Tab-separated table of C-alpha atoms in Angstrom:
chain	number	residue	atom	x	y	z
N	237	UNK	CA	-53.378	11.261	76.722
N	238	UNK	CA	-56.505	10.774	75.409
N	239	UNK	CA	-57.759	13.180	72.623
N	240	UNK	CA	-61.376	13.726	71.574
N	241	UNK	CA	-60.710	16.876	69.141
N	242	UNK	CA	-58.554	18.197	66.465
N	243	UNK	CA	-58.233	21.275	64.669
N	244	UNK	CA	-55.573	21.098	61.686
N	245	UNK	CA	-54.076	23.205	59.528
N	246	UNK	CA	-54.805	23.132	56.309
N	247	UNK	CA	-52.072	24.694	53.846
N	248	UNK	CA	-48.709	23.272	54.344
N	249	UNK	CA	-50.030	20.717	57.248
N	250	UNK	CA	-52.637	18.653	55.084
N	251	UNK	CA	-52.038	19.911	50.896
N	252	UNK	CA	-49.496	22.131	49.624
N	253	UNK	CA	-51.601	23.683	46.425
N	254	UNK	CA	-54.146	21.098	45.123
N	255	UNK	CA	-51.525	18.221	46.018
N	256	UNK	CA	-51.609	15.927	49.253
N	257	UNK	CA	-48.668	16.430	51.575
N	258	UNK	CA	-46.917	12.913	51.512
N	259	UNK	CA	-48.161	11.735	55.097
N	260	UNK	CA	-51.589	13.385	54.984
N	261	UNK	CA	-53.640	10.274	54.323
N	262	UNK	CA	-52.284	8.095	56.871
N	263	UNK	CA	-52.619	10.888	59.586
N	264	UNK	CA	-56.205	11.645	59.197
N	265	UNK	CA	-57.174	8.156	58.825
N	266	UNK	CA	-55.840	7.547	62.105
N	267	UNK	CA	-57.404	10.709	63.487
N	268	UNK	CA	-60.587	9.210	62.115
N	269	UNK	CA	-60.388	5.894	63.205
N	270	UNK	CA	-59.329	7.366	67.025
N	271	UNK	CA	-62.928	9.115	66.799
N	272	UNK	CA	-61.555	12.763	67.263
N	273	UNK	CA	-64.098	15.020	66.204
N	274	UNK	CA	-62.448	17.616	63.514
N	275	UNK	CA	-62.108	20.867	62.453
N	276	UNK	CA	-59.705	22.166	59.594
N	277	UNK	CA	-59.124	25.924	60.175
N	278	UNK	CA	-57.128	27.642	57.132
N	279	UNK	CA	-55.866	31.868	57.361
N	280	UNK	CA	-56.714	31.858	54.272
N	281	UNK	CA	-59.215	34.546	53.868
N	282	UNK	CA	-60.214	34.030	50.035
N	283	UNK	CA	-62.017	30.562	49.771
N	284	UNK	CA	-65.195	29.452	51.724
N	285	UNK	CA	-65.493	26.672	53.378
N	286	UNK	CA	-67.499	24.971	50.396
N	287	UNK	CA	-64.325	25.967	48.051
N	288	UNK	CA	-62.135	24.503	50.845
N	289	UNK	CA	-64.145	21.384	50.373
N	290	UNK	CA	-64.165	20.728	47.256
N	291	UNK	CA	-59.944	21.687	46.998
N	292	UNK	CA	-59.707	18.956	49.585
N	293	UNK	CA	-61.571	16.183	47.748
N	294	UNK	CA	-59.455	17.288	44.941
N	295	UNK	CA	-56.425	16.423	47.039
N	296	UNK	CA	-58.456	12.937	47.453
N	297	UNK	CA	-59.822	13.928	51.663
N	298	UNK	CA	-63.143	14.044	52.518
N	299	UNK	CA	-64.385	16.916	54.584
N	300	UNK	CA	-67.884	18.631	55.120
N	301	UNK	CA	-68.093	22.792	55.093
N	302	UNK	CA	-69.124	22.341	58.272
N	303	UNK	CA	-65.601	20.973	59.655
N	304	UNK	CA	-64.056	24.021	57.938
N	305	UNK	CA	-63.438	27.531	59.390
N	306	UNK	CA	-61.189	29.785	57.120
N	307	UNK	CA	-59.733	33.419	57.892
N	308	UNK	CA	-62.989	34.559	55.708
N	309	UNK	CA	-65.305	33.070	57.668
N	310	UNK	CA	-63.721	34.351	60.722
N	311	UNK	CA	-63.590	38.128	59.628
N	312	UNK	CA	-67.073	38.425	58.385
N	313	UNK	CA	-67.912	37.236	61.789
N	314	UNK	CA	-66.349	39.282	63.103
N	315	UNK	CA	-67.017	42.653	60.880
N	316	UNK	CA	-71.241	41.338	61.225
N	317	UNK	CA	-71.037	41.730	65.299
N	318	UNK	CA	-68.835	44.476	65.447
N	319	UNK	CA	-68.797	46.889	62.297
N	320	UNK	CA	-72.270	45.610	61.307
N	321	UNK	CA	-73.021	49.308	60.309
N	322	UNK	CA	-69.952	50.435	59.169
N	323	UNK	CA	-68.943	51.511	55.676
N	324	UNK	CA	-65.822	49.220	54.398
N	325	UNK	CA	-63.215	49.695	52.292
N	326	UNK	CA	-61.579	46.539	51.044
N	327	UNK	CA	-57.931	45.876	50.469
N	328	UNK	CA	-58.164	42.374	49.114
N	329	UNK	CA	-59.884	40.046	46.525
N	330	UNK	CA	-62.932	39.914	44.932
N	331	UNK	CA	-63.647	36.507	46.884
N	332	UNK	CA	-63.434	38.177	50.508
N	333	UNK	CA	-65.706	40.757	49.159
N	334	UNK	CA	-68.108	38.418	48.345
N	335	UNK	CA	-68.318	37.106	51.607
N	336	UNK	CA	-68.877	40.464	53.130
N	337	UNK	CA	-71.161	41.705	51.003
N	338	UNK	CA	-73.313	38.237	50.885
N	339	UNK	CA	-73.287	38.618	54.757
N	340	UNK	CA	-74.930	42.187	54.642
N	341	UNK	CA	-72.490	44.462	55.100
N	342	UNK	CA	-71.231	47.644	52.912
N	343	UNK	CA	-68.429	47.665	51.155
N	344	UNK	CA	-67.433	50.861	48.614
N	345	UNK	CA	-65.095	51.649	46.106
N	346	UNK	CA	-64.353	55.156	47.052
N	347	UNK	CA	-61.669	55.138	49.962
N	348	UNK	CA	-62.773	58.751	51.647
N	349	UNK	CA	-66.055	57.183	53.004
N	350	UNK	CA	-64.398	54.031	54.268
N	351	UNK	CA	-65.430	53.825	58.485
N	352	UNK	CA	-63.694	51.167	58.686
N	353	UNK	CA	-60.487	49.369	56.293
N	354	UNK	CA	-59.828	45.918	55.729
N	355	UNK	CA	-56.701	44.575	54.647
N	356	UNK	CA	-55.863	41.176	53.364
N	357	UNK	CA	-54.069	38.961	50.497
N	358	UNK	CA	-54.260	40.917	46.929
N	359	UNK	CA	-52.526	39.327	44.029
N	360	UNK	CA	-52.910	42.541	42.242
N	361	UNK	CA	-52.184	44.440	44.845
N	362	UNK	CA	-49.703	47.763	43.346
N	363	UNK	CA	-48.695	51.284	44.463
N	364	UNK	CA	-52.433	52.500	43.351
N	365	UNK	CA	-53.830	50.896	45.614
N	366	UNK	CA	-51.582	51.162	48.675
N	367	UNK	CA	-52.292	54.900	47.751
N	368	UNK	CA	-55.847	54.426	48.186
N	369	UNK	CA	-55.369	52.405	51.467
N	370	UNK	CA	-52.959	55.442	53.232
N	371	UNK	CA	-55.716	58.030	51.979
N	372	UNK	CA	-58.862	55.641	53.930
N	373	UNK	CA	-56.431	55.809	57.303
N	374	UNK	CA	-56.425	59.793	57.250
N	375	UNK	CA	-59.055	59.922	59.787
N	376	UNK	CA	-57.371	58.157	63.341
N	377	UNK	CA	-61.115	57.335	64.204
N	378	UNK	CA	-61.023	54.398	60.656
N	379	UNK	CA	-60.759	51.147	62.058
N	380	UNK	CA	-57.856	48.933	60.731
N	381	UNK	CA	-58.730	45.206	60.337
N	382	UNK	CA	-56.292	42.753	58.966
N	383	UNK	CA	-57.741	39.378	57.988
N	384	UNK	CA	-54.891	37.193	59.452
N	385	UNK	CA	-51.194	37.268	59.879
N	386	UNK	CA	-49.310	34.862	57.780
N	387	UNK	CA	-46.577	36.791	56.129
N	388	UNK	CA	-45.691	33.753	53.240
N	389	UNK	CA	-48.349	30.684	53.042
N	390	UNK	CA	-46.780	27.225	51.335
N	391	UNK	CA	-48.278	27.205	47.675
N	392	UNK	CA	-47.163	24.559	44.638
N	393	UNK	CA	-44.896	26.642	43.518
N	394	UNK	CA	-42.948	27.247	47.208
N	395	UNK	CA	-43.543	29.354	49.384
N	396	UNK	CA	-45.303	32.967	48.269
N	397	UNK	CA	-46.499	36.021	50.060
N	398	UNK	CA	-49.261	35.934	51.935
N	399	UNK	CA	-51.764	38.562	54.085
N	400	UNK	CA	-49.296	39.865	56.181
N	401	UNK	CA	-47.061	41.376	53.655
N	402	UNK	CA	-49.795	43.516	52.362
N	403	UNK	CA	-50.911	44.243	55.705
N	404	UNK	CA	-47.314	45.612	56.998
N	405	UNK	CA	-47.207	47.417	53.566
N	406	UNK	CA	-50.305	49.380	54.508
N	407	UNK	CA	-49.484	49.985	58.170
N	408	UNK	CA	-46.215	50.833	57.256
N	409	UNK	CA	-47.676	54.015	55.362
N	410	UNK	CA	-50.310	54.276	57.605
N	411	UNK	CA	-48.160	54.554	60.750
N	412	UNK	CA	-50.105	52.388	62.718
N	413	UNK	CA	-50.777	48.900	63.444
N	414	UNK	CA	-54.083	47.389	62.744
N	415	UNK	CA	-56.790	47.390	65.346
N	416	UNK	CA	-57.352	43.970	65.258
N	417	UNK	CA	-55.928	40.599	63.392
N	418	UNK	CA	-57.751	38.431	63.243
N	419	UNK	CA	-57.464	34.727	61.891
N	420	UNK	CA	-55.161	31.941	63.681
N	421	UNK	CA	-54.005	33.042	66.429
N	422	UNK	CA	-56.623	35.662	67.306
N	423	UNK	CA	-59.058	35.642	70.104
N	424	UNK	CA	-62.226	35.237	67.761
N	425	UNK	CA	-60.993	31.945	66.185
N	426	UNK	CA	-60.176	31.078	69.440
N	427	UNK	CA	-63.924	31.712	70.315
N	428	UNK	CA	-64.694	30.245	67.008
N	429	UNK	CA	-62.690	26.729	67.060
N	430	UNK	CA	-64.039	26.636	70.735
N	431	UNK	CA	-67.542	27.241	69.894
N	432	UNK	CA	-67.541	24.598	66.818
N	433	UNK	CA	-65.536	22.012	68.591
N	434	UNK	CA	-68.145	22.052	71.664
N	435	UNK	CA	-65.065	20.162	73.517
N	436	UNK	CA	-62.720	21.402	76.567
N	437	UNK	CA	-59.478	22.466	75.380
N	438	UNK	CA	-57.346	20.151	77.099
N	439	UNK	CA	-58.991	17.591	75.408
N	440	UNK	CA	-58.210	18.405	72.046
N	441	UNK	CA	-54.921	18.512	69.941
N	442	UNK	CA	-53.960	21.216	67.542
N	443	UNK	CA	-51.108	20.244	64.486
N	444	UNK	CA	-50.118	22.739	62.231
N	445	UNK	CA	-47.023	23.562	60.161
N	446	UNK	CA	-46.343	27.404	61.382
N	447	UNK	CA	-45.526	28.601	65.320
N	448	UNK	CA	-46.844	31.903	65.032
N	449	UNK	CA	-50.634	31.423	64.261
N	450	UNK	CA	-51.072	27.335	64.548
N	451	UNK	CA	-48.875	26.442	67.535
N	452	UNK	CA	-49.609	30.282	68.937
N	453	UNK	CA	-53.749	29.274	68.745
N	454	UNK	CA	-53.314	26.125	70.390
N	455	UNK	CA	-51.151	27.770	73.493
N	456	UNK	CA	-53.340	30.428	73.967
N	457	UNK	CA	-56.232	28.282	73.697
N	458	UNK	CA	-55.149	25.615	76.213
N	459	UNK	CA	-54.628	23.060	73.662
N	460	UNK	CA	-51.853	20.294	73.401
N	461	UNK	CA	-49.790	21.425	70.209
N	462	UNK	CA	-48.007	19.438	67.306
N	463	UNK	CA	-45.743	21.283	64.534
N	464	UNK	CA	-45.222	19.107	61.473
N	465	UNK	CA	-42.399	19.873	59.622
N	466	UNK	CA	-43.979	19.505	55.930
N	467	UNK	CA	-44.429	23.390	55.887
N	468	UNK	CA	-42.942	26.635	56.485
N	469	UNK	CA	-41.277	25.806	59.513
N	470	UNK	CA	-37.545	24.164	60.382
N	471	UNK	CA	-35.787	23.739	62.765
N	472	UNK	CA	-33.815	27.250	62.620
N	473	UNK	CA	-37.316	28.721	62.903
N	474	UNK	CA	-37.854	26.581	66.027
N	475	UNK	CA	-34.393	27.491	68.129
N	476	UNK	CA	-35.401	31.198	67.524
N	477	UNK	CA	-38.848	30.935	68.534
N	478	UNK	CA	-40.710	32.067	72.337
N	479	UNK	CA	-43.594	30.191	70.537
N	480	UNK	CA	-42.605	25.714	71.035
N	481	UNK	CA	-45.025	23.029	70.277
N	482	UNK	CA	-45.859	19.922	72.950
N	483	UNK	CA	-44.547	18.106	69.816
N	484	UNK	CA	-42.427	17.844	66.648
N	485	UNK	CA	-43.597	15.545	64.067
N	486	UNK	CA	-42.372	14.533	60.710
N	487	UNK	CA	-45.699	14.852	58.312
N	488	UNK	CA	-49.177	14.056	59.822
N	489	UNK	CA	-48.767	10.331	58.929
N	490	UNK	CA	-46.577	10.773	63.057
N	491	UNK	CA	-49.884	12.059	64.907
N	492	UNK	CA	-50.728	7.997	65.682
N	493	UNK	CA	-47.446	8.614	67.953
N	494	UNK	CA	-48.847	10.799	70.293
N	495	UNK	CA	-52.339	9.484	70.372
């Protein structure tokens, strides 16, 4: 088949920290010189796309902000057309705040006027502050937004905890799932990656390193799928799984395969 687009995965699928995933190179030099036009889409809800940039050329790839879509990116979308007058309260980093607050919208420190409560990745996350998250939900009529999904995302170090183990910590308490998640697999980057590509989906390839939001967004989508094996997934993960990929590859460097 004949491919003119491809989102990847970032974390896990092209780097793994600031360091290139053995493979990387050779895959999206093939990708390039096949023509597909590109688009790297990360859950990770802290960095912008200019930050995602510059970590890539770091890792020695070249990419443009304008190839990259992150979780951030996608929930401040989001929050802009549908919360644009809401009152937030934030359960994450100072960096997702930013990009809320830069796009207009209100975000407070005191829980008891929150309208609606976002919850993502905090590395100082603590009891305090899961307090402060159960007290925003007493009102049913708070919306509950999680940034994205992934419960561990692949780091230098191995493998660490990621949005979605602060987000099942607060709806644990809160007794409720979130209203929407957004991020891979979600219907807005769906709309997003569709929107950005500009390409129909059976014409375009998806490879990631996790079944759940990377595989998951390119099934849902209509998109061929590839899981590369130089992440979080193996092949325990993959017997177990409702969620299977059109294909199994090694690293990247095995995309010229199925080209």
């Amino acid at each position: 088949m004949t491919y003119r687009g491809v989102v990847l995965d970032v974390d896990g699928t092209v780097v793994r920290g600031d360091e290139p995933i053995p493979g990387a190179a050779e895959g999206l030099d093939r990708l390039g010189r096949a023509g597909l036009r590109r688009l790297f889409v990360s859950n990770n809800p802290t960095k912008r796309p200019p930050a995602y940039a510059e970590r890539l050329r770091r890792a020695g790839f070249d990419a443009h902000p304008d190839e990259i879509v992150t979780a951030g990116t996608i929930t401040t979308d989001y929050l802009a057309d549908n919360h644009a007058d809401d009152v937030l309260f934030v359960v994450g980093e100072d960096a997702l705040v930013d990009q809320l607050t830069d796009a207009g919208l209100s975000v407070v420190a005191d829980e008891a006027r929150a309208d609606t409560v976002v919850v993502s990745i905090d590395r100082t996350f603590d009891y305090d502050r899961l307090c402060a998250a159960l007290r925003a939900c007493d009102d049913e009529a708070v919306t509950l937004v999680g940034t994205d999904p992934d419960m561990v995302i692949p780091a230098a170090e191995g493998d660490l905890p990621g949005s979605g183990a602060i987000i099942n910590a607060v709806a644990g308490v809160v007794g409720r799932d979130p209203d929407v998640m957004l991020g891979k697999p979600s219907e807005p980057a769906q709309r997003v990656v569709r929107e950005r590509l500009g390409l129909p989906p059976a014409d375009c390839l998806v490879v990631g390193d996790r079944l759940d939001t990377d595989i998951a967004l390119g099934e849902r989508a209509g998109m061929t799928t590839a899981l590369v094996r130089t992440g979080v997934t193996d092949d325990r993960d993959l017997e177990r799984s409702d969620v299977q990929p059109d294909y199994v590859l090694d690293s990247l460097a095995d995309v010229a395969t199925i080209l």
